[in-house]
Tab-separated table of C-alpha atoms and ligand atoms in Angstrom:
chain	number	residue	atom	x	y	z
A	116	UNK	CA	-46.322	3.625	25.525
A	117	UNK	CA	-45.759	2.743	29.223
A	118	UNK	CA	-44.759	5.093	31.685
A	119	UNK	CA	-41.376	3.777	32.062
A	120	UNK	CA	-40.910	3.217	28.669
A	121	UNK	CA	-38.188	5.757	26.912
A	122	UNK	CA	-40.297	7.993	24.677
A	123	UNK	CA	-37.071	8.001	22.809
A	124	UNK	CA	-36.318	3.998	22.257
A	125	UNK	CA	-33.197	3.132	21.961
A	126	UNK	CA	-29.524	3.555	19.826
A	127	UNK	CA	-28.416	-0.076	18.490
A	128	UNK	CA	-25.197	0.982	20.318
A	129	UNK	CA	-27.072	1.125	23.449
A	130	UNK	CA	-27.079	5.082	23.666
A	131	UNK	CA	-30.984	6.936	24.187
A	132	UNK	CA	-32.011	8.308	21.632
A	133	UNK	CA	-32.858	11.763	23.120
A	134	UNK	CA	-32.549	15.014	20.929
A	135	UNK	CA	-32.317	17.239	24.129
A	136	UNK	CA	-28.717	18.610	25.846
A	137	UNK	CA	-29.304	16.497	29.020
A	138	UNK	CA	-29.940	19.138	31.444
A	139	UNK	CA	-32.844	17.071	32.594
A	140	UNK	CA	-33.352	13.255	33.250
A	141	UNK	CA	-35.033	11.480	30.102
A	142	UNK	CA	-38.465	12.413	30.130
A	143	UNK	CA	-40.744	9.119	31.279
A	144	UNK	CA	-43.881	10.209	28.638
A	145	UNK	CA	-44.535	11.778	25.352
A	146	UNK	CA	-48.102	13.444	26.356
A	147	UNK	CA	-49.989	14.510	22.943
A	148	UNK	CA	-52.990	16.286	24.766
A	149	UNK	CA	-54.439	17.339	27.638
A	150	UNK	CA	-58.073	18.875	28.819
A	151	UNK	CA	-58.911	19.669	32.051
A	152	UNK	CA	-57.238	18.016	35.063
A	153	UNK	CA	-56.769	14.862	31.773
A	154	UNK	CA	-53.674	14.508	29.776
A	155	UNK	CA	-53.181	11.419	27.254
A	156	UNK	CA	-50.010	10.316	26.015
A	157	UNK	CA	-49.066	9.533	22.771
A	158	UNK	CA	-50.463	5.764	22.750
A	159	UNK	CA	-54.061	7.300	24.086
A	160	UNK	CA	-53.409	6.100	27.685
A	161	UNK	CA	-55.099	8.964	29.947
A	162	UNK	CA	-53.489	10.332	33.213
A	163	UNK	CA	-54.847	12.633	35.643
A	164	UNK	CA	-52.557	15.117	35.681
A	165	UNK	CA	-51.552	16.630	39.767
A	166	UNK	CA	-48.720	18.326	39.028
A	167	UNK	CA	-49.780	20.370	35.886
A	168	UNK	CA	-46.622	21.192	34.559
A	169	UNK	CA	-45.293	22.337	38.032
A	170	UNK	CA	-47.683	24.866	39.405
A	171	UNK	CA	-48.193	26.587	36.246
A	172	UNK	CA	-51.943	24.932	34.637
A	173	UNK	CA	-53.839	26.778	37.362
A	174	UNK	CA	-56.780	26.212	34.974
A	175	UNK	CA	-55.650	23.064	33.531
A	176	UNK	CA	-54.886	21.533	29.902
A	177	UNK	CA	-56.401	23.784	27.297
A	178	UNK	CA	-59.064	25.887	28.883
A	179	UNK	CA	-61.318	27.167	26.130
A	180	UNK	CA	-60.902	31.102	27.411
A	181	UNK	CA	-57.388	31.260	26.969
A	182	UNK	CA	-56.868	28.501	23.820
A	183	UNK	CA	-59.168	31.046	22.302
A	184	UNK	CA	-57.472	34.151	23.071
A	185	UNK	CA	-54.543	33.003	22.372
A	186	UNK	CA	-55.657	31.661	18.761
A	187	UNK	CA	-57.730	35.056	18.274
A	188	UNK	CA	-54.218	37.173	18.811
A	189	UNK	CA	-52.168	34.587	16.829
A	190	UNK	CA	-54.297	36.188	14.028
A	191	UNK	CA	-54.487	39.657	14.766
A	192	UNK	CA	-51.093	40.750	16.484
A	193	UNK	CA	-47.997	38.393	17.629
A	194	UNK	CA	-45.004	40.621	18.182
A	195	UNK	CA	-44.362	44.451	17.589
A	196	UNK	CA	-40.973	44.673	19.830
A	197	UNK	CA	-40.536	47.074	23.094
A	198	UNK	CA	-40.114	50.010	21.380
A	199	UNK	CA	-44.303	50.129	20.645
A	200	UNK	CA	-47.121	48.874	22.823
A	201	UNK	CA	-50.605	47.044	21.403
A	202	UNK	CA	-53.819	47.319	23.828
A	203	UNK	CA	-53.387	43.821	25.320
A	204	UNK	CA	-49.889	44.145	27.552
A	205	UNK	CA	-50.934	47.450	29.121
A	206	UNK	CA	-54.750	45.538	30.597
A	207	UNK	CA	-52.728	42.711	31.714
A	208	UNK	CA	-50.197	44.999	33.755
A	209	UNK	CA	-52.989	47.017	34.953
A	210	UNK	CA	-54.770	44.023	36.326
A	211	UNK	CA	-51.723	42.595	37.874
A	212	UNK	CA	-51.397	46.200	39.630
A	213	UNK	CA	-54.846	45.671	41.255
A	214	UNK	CA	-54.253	42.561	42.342
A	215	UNK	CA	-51.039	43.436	44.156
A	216	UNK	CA	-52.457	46.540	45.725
A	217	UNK	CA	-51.928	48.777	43.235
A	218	UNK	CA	-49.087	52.042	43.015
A	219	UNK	CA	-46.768	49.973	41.154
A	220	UNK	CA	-45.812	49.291	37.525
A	221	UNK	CA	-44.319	45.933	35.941
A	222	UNK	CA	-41.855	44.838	33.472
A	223	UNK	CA	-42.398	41.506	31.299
A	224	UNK	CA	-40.392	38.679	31.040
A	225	UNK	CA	-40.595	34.852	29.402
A	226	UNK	CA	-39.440	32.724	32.698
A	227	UNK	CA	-39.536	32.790	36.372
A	228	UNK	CA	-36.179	33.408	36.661
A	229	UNK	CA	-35.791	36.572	34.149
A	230	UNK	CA	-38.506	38.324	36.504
A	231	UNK	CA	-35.793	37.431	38.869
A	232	UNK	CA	-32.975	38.019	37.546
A	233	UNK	CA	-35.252	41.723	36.695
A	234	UNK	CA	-35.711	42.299	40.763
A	235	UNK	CA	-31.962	41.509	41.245
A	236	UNK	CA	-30.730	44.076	39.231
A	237	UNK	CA	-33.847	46.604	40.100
A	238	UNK	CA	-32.694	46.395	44.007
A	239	UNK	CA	-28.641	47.297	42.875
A	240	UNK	CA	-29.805	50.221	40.623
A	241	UNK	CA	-32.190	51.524	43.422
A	242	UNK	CA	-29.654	50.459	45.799
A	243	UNK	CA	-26.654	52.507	44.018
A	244	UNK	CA	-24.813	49.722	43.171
A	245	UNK	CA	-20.952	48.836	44.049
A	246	UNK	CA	-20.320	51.931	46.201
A	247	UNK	CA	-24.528	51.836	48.332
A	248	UNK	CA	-26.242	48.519	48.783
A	249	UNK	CA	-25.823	45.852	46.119
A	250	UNK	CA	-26.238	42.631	47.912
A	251	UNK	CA	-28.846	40.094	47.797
A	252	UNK	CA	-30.395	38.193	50.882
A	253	UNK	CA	-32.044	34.644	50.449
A	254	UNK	CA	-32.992	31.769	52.565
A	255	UNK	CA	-31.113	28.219	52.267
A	256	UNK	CA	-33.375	26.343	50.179
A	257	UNK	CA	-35.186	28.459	48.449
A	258	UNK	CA	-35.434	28.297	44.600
A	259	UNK	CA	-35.260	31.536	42.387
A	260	UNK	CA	-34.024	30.230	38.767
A	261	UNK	CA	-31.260	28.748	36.965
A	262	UNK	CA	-29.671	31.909	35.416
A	263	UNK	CA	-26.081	32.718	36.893
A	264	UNK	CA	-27.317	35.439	39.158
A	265	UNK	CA	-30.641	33.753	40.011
A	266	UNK	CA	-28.953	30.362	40.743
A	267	UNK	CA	-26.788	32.398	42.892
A	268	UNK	CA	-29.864	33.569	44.932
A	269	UNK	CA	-31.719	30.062	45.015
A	270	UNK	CA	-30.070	28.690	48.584
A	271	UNK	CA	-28.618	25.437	47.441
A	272	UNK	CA	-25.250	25.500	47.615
A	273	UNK	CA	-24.816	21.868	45.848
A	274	UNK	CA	-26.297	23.719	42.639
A	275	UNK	CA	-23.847	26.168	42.914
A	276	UNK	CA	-20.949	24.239	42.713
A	277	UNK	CA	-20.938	23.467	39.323
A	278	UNK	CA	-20.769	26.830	38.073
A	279	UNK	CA	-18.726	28.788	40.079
A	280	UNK	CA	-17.161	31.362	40.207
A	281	UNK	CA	-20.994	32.518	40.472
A	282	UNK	CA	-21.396	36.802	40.624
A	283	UNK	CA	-21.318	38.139	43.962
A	284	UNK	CA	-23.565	39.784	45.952
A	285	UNK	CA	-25.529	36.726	47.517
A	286	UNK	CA	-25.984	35.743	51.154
A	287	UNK	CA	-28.227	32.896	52.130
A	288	UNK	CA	-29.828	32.524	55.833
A	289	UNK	CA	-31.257	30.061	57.328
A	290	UNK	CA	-35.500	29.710	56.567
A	291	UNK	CA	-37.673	31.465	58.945
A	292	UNK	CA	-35.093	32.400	61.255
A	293	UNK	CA	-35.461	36.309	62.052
A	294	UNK	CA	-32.720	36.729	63.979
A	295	UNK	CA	-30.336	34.968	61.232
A	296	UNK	CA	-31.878	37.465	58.516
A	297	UNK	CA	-31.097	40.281	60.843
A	298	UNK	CA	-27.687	39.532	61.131
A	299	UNK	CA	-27.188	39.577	57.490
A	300	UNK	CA	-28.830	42.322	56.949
A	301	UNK	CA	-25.971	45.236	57.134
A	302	UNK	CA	-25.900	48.745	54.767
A	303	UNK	CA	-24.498	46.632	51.886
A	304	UNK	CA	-27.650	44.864	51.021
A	305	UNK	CA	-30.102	46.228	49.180
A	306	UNK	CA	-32.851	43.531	49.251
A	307	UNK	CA	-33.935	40.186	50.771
A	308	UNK	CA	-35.705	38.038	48.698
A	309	UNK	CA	-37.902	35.263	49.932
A	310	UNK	CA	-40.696	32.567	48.923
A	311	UNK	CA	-43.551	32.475	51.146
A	312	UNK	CA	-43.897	28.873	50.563
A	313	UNK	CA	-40.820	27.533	49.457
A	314	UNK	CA	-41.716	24.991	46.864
A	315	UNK	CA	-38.700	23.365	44.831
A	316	UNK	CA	-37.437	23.352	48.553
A	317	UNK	CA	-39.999	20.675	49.671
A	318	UNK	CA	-42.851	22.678	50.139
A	319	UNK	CA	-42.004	24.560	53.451
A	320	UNK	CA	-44.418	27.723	54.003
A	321	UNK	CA	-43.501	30.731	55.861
A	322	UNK	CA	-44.212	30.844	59.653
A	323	UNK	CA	-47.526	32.960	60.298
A	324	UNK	CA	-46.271	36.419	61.492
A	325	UNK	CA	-42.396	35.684	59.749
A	326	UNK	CA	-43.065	38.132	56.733
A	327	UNK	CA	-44.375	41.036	58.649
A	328	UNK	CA	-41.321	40.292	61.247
A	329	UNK	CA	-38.896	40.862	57.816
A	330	UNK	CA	-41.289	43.490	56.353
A	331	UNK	CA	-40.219	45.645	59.646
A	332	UNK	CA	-36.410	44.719	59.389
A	333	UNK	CA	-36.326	45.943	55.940
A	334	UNK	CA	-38.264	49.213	57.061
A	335	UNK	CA	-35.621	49.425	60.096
A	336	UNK	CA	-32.583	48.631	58.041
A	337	UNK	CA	-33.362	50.487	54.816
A	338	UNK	CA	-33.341	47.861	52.180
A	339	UNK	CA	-35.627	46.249	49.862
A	340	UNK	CA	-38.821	43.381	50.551
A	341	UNK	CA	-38.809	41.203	47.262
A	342	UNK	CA	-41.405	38.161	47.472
A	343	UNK	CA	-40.797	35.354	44.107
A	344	UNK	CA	-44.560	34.475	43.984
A	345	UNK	CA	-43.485	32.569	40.973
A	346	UNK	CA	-44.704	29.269	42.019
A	347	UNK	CA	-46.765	30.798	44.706
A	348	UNK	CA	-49.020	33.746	43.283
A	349	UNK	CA	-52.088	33.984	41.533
A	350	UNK	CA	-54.144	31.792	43.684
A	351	UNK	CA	-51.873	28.975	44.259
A	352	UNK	CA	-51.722	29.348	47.901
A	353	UNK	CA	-55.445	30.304	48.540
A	354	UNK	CA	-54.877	34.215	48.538
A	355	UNK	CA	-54.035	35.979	44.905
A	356	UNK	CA	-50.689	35.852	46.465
A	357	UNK	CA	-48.667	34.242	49.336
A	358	UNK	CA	-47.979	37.583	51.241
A	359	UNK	CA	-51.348	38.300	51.184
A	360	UNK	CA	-52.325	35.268	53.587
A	361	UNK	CA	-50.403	38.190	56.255
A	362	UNK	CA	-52.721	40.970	55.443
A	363	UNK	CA	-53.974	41.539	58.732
A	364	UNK	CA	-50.125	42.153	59.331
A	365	UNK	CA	-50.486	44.917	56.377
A	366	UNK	CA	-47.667	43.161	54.467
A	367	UNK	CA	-46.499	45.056	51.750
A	368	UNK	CA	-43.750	43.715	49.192
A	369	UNK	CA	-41.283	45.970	47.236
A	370	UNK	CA	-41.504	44.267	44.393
A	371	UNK	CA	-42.756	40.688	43.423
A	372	UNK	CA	-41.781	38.448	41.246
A	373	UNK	CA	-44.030	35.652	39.146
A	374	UNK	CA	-44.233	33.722	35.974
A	375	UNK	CA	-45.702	30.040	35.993
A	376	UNK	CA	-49.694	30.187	36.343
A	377	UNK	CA	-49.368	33.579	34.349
A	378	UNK	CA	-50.102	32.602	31.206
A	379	UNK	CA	-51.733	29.024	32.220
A	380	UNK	CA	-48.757	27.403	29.793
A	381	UNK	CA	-47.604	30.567	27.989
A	382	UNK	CA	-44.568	31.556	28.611
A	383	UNK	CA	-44.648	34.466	30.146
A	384	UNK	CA	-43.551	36.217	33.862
A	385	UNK	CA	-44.086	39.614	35.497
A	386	UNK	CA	-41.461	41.462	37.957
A	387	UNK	CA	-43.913	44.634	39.495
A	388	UNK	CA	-42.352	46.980	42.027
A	389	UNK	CA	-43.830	50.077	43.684
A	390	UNK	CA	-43.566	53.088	41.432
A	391	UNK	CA	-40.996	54.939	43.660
A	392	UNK	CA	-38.571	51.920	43.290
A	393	UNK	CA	-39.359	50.884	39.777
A	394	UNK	CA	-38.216	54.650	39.057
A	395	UNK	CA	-34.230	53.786	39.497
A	396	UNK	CA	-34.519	52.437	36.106
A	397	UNK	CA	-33.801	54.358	33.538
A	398	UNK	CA	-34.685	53.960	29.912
A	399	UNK	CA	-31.962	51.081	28.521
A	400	UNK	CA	-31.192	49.916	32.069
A	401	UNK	CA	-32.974	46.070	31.060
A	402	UNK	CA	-35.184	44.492	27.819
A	403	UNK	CA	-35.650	41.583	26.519
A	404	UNK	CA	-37.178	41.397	22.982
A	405	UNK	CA	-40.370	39.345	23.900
A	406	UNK	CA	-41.426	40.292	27.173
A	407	UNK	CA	-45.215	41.335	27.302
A	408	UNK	CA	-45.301	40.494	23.667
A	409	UNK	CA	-49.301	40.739	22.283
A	410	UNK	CA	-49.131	36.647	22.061
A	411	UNK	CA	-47.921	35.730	25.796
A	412	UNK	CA	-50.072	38.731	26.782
A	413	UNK	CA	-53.196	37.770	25.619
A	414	UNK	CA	-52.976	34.706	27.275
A	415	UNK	CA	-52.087	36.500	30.395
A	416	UNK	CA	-55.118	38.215	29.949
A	417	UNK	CA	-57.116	35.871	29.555
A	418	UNK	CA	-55.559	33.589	32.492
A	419	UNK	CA	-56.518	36.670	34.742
A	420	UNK	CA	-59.878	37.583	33.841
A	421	UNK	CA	-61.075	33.340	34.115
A	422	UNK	CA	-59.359	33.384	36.807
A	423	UNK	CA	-61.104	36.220	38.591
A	424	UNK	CA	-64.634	35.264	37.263
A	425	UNK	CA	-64.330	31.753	38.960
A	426	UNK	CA	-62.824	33.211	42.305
A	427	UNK	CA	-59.318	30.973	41.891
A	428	UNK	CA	-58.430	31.976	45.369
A	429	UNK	CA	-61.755	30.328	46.922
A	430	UNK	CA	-61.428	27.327	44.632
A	431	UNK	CA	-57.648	26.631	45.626
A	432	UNK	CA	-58.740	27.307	49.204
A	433	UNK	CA	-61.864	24.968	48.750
A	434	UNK	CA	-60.582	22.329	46.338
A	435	UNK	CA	-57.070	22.051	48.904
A	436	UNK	CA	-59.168	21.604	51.805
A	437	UNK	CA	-60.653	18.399	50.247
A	438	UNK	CA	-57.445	17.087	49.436
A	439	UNK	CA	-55.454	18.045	52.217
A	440	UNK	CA	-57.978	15.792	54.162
A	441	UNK	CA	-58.143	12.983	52.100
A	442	UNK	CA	-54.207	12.771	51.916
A	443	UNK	CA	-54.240	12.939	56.132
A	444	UNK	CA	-56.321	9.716	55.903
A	445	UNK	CA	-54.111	7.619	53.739
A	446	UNK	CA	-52.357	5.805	56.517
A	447	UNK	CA	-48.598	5.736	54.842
A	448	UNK	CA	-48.822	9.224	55.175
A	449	UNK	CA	-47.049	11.097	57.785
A	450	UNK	CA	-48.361	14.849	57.357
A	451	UNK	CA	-49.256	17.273	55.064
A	452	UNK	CA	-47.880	20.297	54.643
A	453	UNK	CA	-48.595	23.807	52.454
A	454	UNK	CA	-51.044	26.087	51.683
A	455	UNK	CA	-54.050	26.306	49.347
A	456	UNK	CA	-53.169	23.256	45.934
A	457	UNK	CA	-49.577	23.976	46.863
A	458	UNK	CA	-49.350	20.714	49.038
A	459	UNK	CA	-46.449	17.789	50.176
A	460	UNK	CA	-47.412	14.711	51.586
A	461	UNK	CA	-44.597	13.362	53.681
A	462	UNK	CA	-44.448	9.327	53.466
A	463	UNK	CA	-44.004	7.207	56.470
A	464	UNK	CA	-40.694	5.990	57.108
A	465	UNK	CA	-38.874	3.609	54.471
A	466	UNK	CA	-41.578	4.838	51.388
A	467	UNK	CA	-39.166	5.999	48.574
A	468	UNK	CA	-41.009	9.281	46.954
A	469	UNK	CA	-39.269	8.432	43.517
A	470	UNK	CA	-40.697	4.820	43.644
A	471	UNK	CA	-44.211	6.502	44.931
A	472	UNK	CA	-43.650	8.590	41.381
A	473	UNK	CA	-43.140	5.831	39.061
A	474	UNK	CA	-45.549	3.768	39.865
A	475	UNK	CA	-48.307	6.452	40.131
A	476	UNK	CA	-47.572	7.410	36.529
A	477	UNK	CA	-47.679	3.715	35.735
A	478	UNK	CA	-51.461	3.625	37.272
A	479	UNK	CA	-52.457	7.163	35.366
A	480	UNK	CA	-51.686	9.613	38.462
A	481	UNK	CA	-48.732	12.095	37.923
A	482	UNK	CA	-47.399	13.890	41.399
A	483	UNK	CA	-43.630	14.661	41.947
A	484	UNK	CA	-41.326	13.385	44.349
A	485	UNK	CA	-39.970	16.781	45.503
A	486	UNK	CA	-37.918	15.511	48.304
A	487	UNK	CA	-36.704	11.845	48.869
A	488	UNK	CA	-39.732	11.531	51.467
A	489	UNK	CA	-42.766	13.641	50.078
A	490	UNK	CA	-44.567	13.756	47.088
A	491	UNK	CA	-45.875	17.188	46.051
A	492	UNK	CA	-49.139	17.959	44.607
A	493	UNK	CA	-50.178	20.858	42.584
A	494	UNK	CA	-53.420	20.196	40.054
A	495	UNK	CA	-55.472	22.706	38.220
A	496	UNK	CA	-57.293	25.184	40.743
A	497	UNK	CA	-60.301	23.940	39.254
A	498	UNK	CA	-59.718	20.383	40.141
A	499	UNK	CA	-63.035	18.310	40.553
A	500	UNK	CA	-63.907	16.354	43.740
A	501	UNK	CA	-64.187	13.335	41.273
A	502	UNK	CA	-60.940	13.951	39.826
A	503	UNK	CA	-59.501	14.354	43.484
A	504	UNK	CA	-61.250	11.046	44.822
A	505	UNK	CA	-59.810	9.411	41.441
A	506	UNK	CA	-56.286	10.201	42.072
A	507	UNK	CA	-56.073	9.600	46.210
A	508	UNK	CA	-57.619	6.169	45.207
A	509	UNK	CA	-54.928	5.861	42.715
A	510	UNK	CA	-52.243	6.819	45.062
A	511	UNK	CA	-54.024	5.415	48.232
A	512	UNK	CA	-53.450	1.870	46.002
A	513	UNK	CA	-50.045	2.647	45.166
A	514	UNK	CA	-49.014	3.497	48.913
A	515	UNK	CA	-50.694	0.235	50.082
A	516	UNK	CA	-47.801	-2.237	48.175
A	517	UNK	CA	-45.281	-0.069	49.491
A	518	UNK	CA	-46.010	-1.840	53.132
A	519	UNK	CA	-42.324	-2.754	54.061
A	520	UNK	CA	-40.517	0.193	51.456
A	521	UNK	CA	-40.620	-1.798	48.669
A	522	UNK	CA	-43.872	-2.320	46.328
A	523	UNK	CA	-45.662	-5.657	46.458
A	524	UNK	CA	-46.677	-7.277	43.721
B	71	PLP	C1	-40.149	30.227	43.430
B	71	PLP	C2	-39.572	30.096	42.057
B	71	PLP	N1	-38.866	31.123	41.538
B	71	PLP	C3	-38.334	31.063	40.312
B	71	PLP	C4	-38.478	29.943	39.535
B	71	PLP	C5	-37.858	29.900	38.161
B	71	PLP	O1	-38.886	30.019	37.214
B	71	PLP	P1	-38.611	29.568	35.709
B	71	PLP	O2	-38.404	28.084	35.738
B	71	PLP	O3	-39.858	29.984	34.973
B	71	PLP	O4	-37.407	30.296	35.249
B	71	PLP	C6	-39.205	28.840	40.027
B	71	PLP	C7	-39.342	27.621	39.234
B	71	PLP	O5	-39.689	26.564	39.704
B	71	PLP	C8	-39.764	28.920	41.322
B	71	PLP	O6	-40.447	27.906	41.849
């Protein structure tokens, strides 16, 4: 199969033959397996994979640690509901603890946007709802989730629009503007809630010395810090998380949100808050049936403890270094922006991202045009240098036709 052939083929009547509601464009590829930084598709063709399922294969395709913890617990314990624990879940919210800085507890979710949609209703309850503070803060183009409250939050009002009437409670300001988010900020809101690199934005990070400038409004004004490290925690960025990259500012988040690299392809996502705010729930005040189930968790657990033996953080920082330079000196393109394997490359003038896309994925390469003008890149943490030199050769060769906007063949 061809990248730009329909994995689906087609109706006689014209019509794709796609067995999915449509909420997403056709998929290009039907991928069969994947190692590594290496996926193959169904025909055997190989790709290198630089997008790893958006920011969530931190150790790539089927790392042996967690493939075999997650096989060992599909044989020992899958599911035993929230009203019991098993010795897995409690080791992988005790890690995550440490690595945020510890004095907090966390509730388990399946998605990005249920840990979320969890903060959201964490700040009202602490917050005292309808009659205290109950509103949400969030920067225009930002990205928290497609649920109704969490699509709400995510600062694109043309996603809105669709759905409305949306529930209330949401104000968006504009990125990185201080003075904006302080004149939002009155004694009806009970949290602002930010991405320190925005990435389904375009990949826009944070302005050094922003967070600590909204950590001390929050402090001043008496409401909540929530950071979504959904895309951007657990090494992403560099740091275990983006807020830590302003520790020498002494950041300190209410409560953060993450999913994605989590369980390295299980699904599974983590809201934490400190222990004095995670008290204004109340037994029955949120569930859901397979949050921090033994299955996701063990893969959790295992995600962590590879993660910490190989020093992610250092490997991200390390491994983006070498391909943040090597993008700079492709000559179609403009800048780079990001942080850590969290990384845009913004194409001269004319260069159609979408086009860039296709005809990567035609050559092997997969990347993802995340704004009409910049491709973003996000591989495995553990990327090789080969596997890096292979795929800027394979895009350096696909920017090179695209000369005058338009590939040459
Ligand atoms: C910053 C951020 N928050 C939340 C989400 C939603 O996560 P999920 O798709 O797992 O619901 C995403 C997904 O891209 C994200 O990037």
């Amino acid at each position: 199969m061809t990248a730009t052939a329909h994995p689906f083929g087609t109706h006689a009547d014209g019509l794709e033959r796609c067995p999915f509601i449509p909420t997403y464009a056709p998929p290009a590829v039907m991928f069969e397996r994947g190692l590594g930084t290496e996926v193959w598709d169904v025909d055997g063709k190989r790709y290198l994979d630089f997008l790893g399922g958006i920011a969530v294969l931190s150790l790539g395709h089927s790392h042996p640690d967690v493939a075999a913890a997650v096989a060992t617990q599909a044989h020992t314990l899958q599911q035993v509901s929230n009203y019991f624990t098993n010795p897995i879940t409690p080791q992988v919210a005790i890690t995550l603890d440490r690595l945020l800085g510890g004095g907090g507890q966390v509730f388990f979710t399946n998605s990005g946007a249920e840990a979320n949609e969890c903060a959201i209703k964490l700040a009202r309850r602490w917050g005292g709802g309808a009659h205290g503070r109950w509103q949400v803060v969030s920067a225009y183009g930002s990205f928290h989730g497609r649920t109704l409250a969490t699509l709400h939050a995510t600062g694109q009002p043309s996603k809105h629009e669709p759905f409305q009437p949306l529930p209330p409670g949401f104000r968006h300001v504009a990125w990185a503007d201080i003075d904006a988010l302080a004149a939002a900020v009155d004694d009806t809101v009970a949290a602002v809630l930010l991405e320190t690199v925005q990435g389904e934005g375009g990949v826009n990070p944070m302005p050094p010395g922003y967070l600590a400038a909204v950590r001390a409004l929050c402090d001043e004004r008496g409401c909540l810090l929530i950071v979504d490290e959904v895309q951007t925690g657990l090494a992403r960025t560099g740091a275990w998380f983006g807020f830590q990259h302003d520790l020498d500012d002494g950041v300190q988040p209410d409560i953060v949100t993450l999913a994605k690299a989590l369980g390295n392809g299980a699904p599974v996502g983590a809201c934490w808050a400190k222990a004095g705010v995670a008290a204004a729930f109340e037994a029955g005040d949120h569930g859901t049936t397979q949050g921090g189930n033994p299955l996701s968790a063990a893969a959790a657990l295992a995600t962590l403890r590879t993660m910490e033996a190989i020093d992610a953080p250092a490997l991200a920082r390390l491994a983006g270094a070498t391909l943040r330079a090597s993008l700079e000196a492709l000559p179609q393109v403009v800048s780079v922006r990001g942080r850590g394997l969290l990384l845009a490359a913004e194409l001269t003038d004319g260069i159609d991202a979408k086009a860039v896309y296709a005809e990567c994925l035609a050559a092997g390469l997969i990347v993802n045009p995340i704004t009409p003008t910049a491709i973003r890149l996000t591989p495995p943490l553990n990327v090789s240098e080969e596997h890096i030199d292979e795929a800027v050769a394979v895009l350096s060769g696909v920017l090179e036709r695209f000369g005058s906007g338009v590939p040459a063949r």
